[in-house]
Amino acid sequence: MAQAINAAKARLRKGELALGIGIRLVRNVDIIKVMKAAGFDWLFLDLEHGVMSIETACEIAVASQDSGIAPIVRVPYGELTMATRVLDGGALGVVIPHVDTAEEARDIADKLRYPPRGHRSVGGGQAQFDYNPMPLGEMTKAMDDNTLVTVMIETPKAVENAEAIAAVPGIDCLLMGSSDLSMELGIPGENGHARIQAAADKLVAACTKHGKWAGMGGAYGEDLLKVYIGKGMKLVLAGNDLPMLTGAARAHQAKVRALAG
């Protein structure tokens, strides 16, 4: 049975760091090869912010199947029908933002997992299996095992409920959205603040207790990444295409201008 391997989930299962890169600016399949060459494990295809369409996200996801880099799609808040569509369309994982309670997490797991774990509807042949016909039970079990379902922790309420959320079967990862959390806490942009670090500790403890993986977003500087990886964050969103491109371009032009004295 041919099956695209979820490189992010494979690394997590081995206890390794799974490094992702946010994709909002570059909306074509070339980004797959670029980020594979850069050494990333997964693409964070962002449908919550920016103008990427579901069609574009699925085209990139299908083209990623044999690349060794996993296409994982963030959908807008509450859009669970979009989440199932991107999974049908080639994604190997989904990220659901703004999850505050275990009840919400249970609904997510119910909608995104096939029976008997949930009630996701079957959509036919899938790119993850090269569109090969295969026994339905075999296909759905393999897909569930290979799909990474991640919920985002972005408010004080979500942090308070982290252990209950982590206890929900069918949820693989709790990903802290440190930028939105800093806004909610009244410390905008202070992603290394002691209150954010305390929240991260609580999230990691909850995930460890319930056999889930803890993830981090919004901490992109080297110092912050060192802190949060040291705390046990495993699914790490290590940057985004736009700031990486502009940052490298600014640094290079400054070096060239400096040559003129």
GROMACS .gro file of C-alpha atoms in nm:
model
  261
    1MET     CA    1   0.000   0.000   0.000
    2ALA     CA    2   0.154   0.329  -0.110
    3GLN     CA    3   0.115   0.599   0.153
    4ALA     CA    4   0.264   0.944   0.197
    5ILE     CA    5   0.442   0.951   0.532
    6ASN     CA    6   0.371   1.238   0.768
    7ALA     CA    7   0.730   1.348   0.837
    8ALA     CA    8   0.626   1.568   1.129
    9LYS     CA    9   0.435   1.293   1.307
   10ALA     CA   10   0.712   1.042   1.236
   11ARG     CA   11   0.966   1.268   1.407
   12LEU     CA   12   0.735   1.330   1.702
   13ARG     CA   13   0.683   0.958   1.752
   14LYS     CA   14   1.060   0.917   1.779
   15GLY     CA   15   1.079   1.194   2.038
   16GLU     CA   16   1.248   1.430   1.794
   17LEU     CA   17   1.186   1.795   1.714
   18ALA     CA   18   0.947   1.853   1.421
   19LEU     CA   19   1.027   2.189   1.263
   20GLY     CA   20   0.766   2.374   1.058
   21ILE     CA   21   0.765   2.686   0.845
   22GLY     CA   22   0.464   2.912   0.795
   23ILE     CA   23   0.351   2.958   0.434
   24ARG     CA   24   0.139   3.264   0.352
   25LEU     CA   25   0.329   3.469   0.096
   26VAL     CA   26   0.458   3.205  -0.150
   27ARG     CA   27   0.149   3.037  -0.287
   28ASN     CA   28   0.289   2.788  -0.537
   29VAL     CA   29   0.443   2.441  -0.536
   30ASP     CA   30   0.800   2.571  -0.563
   31ILE     CA   31   0.790   2.641  -0.189
   32ILE     CA   32   0.791   2.267  -0.124
   33LYS     CA   33   1.135   2.214  -0.276
   34VAL     CA   34   1.268   2.535  -0.121
   35MET     CA   35   1.169   2.439   0.232
   36LYS     CA   36   1.271   2.078   0.186
   37ALA     CA   37   1.617   2.201   0.081
   38ALA     CA   38   1.617   2.422   0.392
   39GLY     CA   39   1.558   2.116   0.610
   40PHE     CA   40   1.206   2.174   0.743
   41ASP     CA   41   0.978   1.882   0.832
   42TRP     CA   42   0.638   2.038   0.771
   43LEU     CA   43   0.465   2.324   0.592
   44PHE     CA   44   0.219   2.531   0.794
   45LEU     CA   45  -0.023   2.627   0.515
   46ASP     CA   46  -0.221   2.915   0.661
   47LEU     CA   47  -0.586   2.959   0.566
   48GLU     CA   48  -0.668   3.155   0.882
   49HIS     CA   49  -0.461   3.461   0.792
   50GLY     CA   50  -0.372   3.585   0.445
   51VAL     CA   51  -0.537   3.517   0.112
   52MET     CA   52  -0.443   3.157   0.033
   53SER     CA   53  -0.741   2.962  -0.099
   54ILE     CA   54  -0.838   2.609  -0.008
   55GLU     CA   55  -0.769   2.509  -0.370
   56THR     CA   56  -0.413   2.643  -0.354
   57ALA     CA   57  -0.352   2.479  -0.016
   58CYS     CA   58  -0.468   2.143  -0.151
   59GLU     CA   59  -0.257   2.177  -0.467
   60ILE     CA   60   0.052   2.235  -0.252
   61ALA     CA   61  -0.052   1.948  -0.023
   62VAL     CA   62  -0.085   1.701  -0.312
   63ALA     CA   63   0.244   1.812  -0.462
   64SER     CA   64   0.407   1.760  -0.121
   65GLN     CA   65   0.307   1.395  -0.095
   66ASP     CA   66   0.637   1.243  -0.214
   67SER     CA   67   0.867   1.520  -0.092
   68GLY     CA   68   0.930   1.410   0.264
   69ILE     CA   69   0.788   1.735   0.400
   70ALA     CA   70   0.440   1.717   0.552
   71PRO     CA   71   0.162   1.956   0.441
   72ILE     CA   72  -0.031   2.070   0.748
   73VAL     CA   73  -0.311   2.324   0.707
   74ARG     CA   74  -0.446   2.576   0.957
   75VAL     CA   75  -0.811   2.651   0.889
   76PRO     CA   76  -1.009   2.950   1.018
   77TYR     CA   77  -1.174   2.935   1.359
   78GLY     CA   78  -1.462   2.688   1.371
   79GLU     CA   79  -1.424   2.574   1.010
   80LEU     CA   80  -1.430   2.199   1.071
   81THR     CA   81  -1.594   2.131   0.736
   82MET     CA   82  -1.299   2.307   0.571
   83ALA     CA   83  -1.067   2.093   0.782
   84THR     CA   84  -1.217   1.771   0.649
   85ARG     CA   85  -1.201   1.909   0.294
   86VAL     CA   86  -0.828   1.983   0.316
   87LEU     CA   87  -0.768   1.636   0.459
   88ASP     CA   88  -0.966   1.490   0.167
   89GLY     CA   89  -0.761   1.717  -0.061
   90GLY     CA   90  -0.419   1.592   0.042
   91ALA     CA   91  -0.323   1.745   0.378
   92LEU     CA   92  -0.148   1.524   0.633
   93GLY     CA   93  -0.263   1.730   0.927
   94VAL     CA   94  -0.479   2.021   1.037
   95VAL     CA   95  -0.440   2.296   1.294
   96ILE     CA   96  -0.754   2.431   1.459
   97PRO     CA   97  -0.708   2.775   1.618
   98HIS     CA   98  -0.864   2.926   1.932
   99VAL     CA   99  -0.962   2.607   2.115
  100ASP     CA  100  -1.054   2.698   2.474
  101THR     CA  101  -1.228   2.392   2.619
  102ALA     CA  102  -1.228   2.014   2.623
  103GLU     CA  103  -1.579   2.023   2.477
  104GLU     CA  104  -1.450   2.203   2.170
  105ALA     CA  105  -1.160   1.958   2.144
  106ARG     CA  106  -1.398   1.662   2.162
  107ASP     CA  107  -1.606   1.806   1.879
  108ILE     CA  108  -1.290   1.854   1.671
  109ALA     CA  109  -1.176   1.496   1.728
  110ASP     CA  110  -1.525   1.368   1.651
  111LYS     CA  111  -1.540   1.555   1.320
  112LEU     CA  112  -1.183   1.482   1.206
  113ARG     CA  113  -1.145   1.115   1.300
  114TYR     CA  114  -1.307   0.829   1.111
  115PRO     CA  115  -1.530   0.576   1.287
  116PRO     CA  116  -1.495   0.418   1.537
  117ARG     CA  117  -1.291   0.709   1.682
  118GLY     CA  118  -1.517   0.979   1.539
  119HIS     CA  119  -1.769   1.050   1.266
  120ARG     CA  120  -1.569   1.191   0.976
  121SER     CA  121  -1.735   1.118   0.643
  122VAL     CA  122  -1.552   0.912   0.383
  123GLY     CA  123  -1.472   1.099   0.063
  124GLY     CA  124  -1.331   0.831  -0.166
  125GLY     CA  125  -0.983   0.796  -0.315
  126GLN     CA  126  -0.714   1.018  -0.163
  127ALA     CA  127  -0.383   1.161  -0.280
  128GLN     CA  128  -0.215   1.036   0.036
  129PHE     CA  129  -0.253   0.685  -0.111
  130ASP     CA  130  -0.184   0.783  -0.473
  131TYR     CA  131  -0.559   0.753  -0.538
  132ASN     CA  132  -0.527   0.375  -0.534
  133PRO     CA  133  -0.843   0.178  -0.459
  134MET     CA  134  -0.816   0.001  -0.126
  135PRO     CA  135  -1.036  -0.156   0.141
  136LEU     CA  136  -1.229   0.116   0.319
  137GLY     CA  137  -1.146   0.005   0.674
  138GLU     CA  138  -0.778  -0.029   0.589
  139MET     CA  139  -0.766   0.313   0.427
  140THR     CA  140  -0.945   0.499   0.706
  141LYS     CA  141  -0.735   0.339   0.980
  142ALA     CA  142  -0.411   0.421   0.800
  143MET     CA  143  -0.526   0.777   0.738
  144ASP     CA  144  -0.619   0.832   1.102
  145ASP     CA  145  -0.282   0.698   1.218
  146ASN     CA  146  -0.095   0.927   0.977
  147THR     CA  147  -0.298   1.245   1.034
  148LEU     CA  148  -0.176   1.504   1.285
  149VAL     CA  149  -0.464   1.681   1.459
  150THR     CA  150  -0.347   1.993   1.642
  151VAL     CA  151  -0.542   2.243   1.850
  152MET     CA  152  -0.413   2.591   1.934
  153ILE     CA  153  -0.396   2.724   2.290
  154GLU     CA  154  -0.425   3.103   2.263
  155THR     CA  155  -0.613   3.238   2.564
  156PRO     CA  156  -0.586   3.224   2.945
  157LYS     CA  157  -0.901   3.010   2.946
  158ALA     CA  158  -0.735   2.760   2.711
  159VAL     CA  159  -0.424   2.749   2.930
  160GLU     CA  160  -0.643   2.686   3.235
  161ASN     CA  161  -0.811   2.399   3.050
  162ALA     CA  162  -0.490   2.260   2.895
  163GLU     CA  163  -0.495   1.935   3.091
  164ALA     CA  164  -0.860   1.864   3.008
  165ILE     CA  165  -0.795   1.943   2.640
  166ALA     CA  166  -0.487   1.720   2.634
  167ALA     CA  167  -0.692   1.435   2.779
  168VAL     CA  168  -0.926   1.427   2.478
  169PRO     CA  169  -0.874   1.116   2.260
  170GLY     CA  170  -0.805   1.193   1.896
  171ILE     CA  171  -0.615   1.516   1.963
  172ASP     CA  172  -0.243   1.474   1.893
  173CYS     CA  173  -0.088   1.809   1.978
  174LEU     CA  174  -0.153   2.128   2.171
  175LEU     CA  175   0.019   2.419   1.996
  176MET     CA  176   0.062   2.741   2.193
  177GLY     CA  177  -0.010   3.055   1.992
  178SER     CA  178   0.213   3.281   2.197
  179SER     CA  179   0.140   3.599   2.001
  180ASP     CA  180  -0.238   3.584   2.052
  181LEU     CA  181  -0.185   3.470   2.410
  182SER     CA  182   0.036   3.773   2.476
  183MET     CA  183  -0.242   3.996   2.343
  184GLU     CA  184  -0.501   3.827   2.563
  185LEU     CA  185  -0.275   3.868   2.867
  186GLY     CA  186  -0.220   4.239   2.801
  187ILE     CA  187   0.151   4.198   2.722
  188PRO     CA  188   0.142   4.226   2.341
  189GLY     CA  189   0.447   4.086   2.167
  190GLU     CA  190   0.622   3.986   2.491
  191ASN     CA  191   0.641   3.622   2.388
  192GLY     CA  192   0.920   3.548   2.634
  193HIS     CA  193   0.736   3.700   2.931
  194ALA     CA  194   0.726   3.500   3.254
  195ARG     CA  195   0.349   3.455   3.218
  196ILE     CA  196   0.390   3.306   2.870
  197GLN     CA  197   0.666   3.080   2.998
  198ALA     CA  198   0.447   2.966   3.287
  199ALA     CA  199   0.168   2.887   3.041
  200ALA     CA  200   0.415   2.689   2.829
  201ASP     CA  201   0.518   2.487   3.134
  202LYS     CA  202   0.156   2.406   3.207
  203LEU     CA  203   0.092   2.303   2.848
  204VAL     CA  204   0.399   2.076   2.836
  205ALA     CA  205   0.302   1.914   3.167
  206ALA     CA  206  -0.052   1.848   3.040
  207CYS     CA  207   0.075   1.694   2.718
  208THR     CA  208   0.331   1.480   2.899
  209LYS     CA  209   0.067   1.350   3.139
  210HIS     CA  210  -0.171   1.249   2.861
  211GLY     CA  211   0.075   1.126   2.598
  212LYS     CA  212   0.031   1.419   2.360
  213TRP     CA  213   0.285   1.650   2.198
  214ALA     CA  214   0.335   2.012   2.296
  215GLY     CA  215   0.392   2.271   2.024
  216MET     CA  216   0.499   2.634   2.001
  217GLY     CA  217   0.420   2.915   1.762
  218GLY     CA  218   0.514   3.282   1.768
  219ALA     CA  219   0.856   3.238   1.930
  220TYR     CA  220   1.085   3.282   1.633
  221GLY     CA  221   1.401   3.440   1.773
  222GLU     CA  222   1.693   3.213   1.858
  223ASP     CA  223   1.680   3.298   2.229
  224LEU     CA  224   1.307   3.226   2.257
  225LEU     CA  225   1.332   2.906   2.056
  226LYS     CA  226   1.605   2.786   2.289
  227VAL     CA  227   1.386   2.857   2.592
  228TYR     CA  228   1.074   2.683   2.467
  229ILE     CA  229   1.247   2.385   2.308
  230GLY     CA  230   1.427   2.346   2.639
  231LYS     CA  231   1.090   2.333   2.813
  232GLY     CA  232   0.985   2.037   2.598
  233MET     CA  233   0.810   2.186   2.296
  234LYS     CA  234   0.833   1.934   2.013
  235LEU     CA  235   0.611   2.059   1.728
  236VAL     CA  236   0.781   2.392   1.663
  237LEU     CA  237   0.671   2.654   1.413
  238ALA     CA  238   1.015   2.806   1.358
  239GLY     CA  239   0.924   3.101   1.135
  240ASN     CA  240   0.724   3.229   0.840
  241ASP     CA  241   0.813   3.282   0.476
  242LEU     CA  242   0.757   3.660   0.464
  243PRO     CA  243   0.975   3.770   0.761
  244MET     CA  244   1.244   3.519   0.660
  245LEU     CA  245   1.255   3.658   0.307
  246THR     CA  246   1.250   4.024   0.408
  247GLY     CA  247   1.498   3.968   0.691
  248ALA     CA  248   1.750   3.794   0.466
  249ALA     CA  249   1.701   4.054   0.192
  250ARG     CA  250   1.752   4.347   0.432
  251ALA     CA  251   2.065   4.190   0.580
  252HIS     CA  252   2.211   4.126   0.236
  253GLN     CA  253   2.143   4.473   0.097
  254ALA     CA  254   2.296   4.628   0.409
  255LYS     CA  255   2.613   4.424   0.357
  256VAL     CA  256   2.631   4.528  -0.009
  257ARG     CA  257   2.581   4.898   0.074
  258ALA     CA  258   2.852   4.871   0.339
  259LEU     CA  259   3.097   4.770   0.066
  260ALA     CA  260   3.075   5.122  -0.073
  261GLY     CA  261   3.204   5.261   0.255
   0.00000   0.00000   0.00000
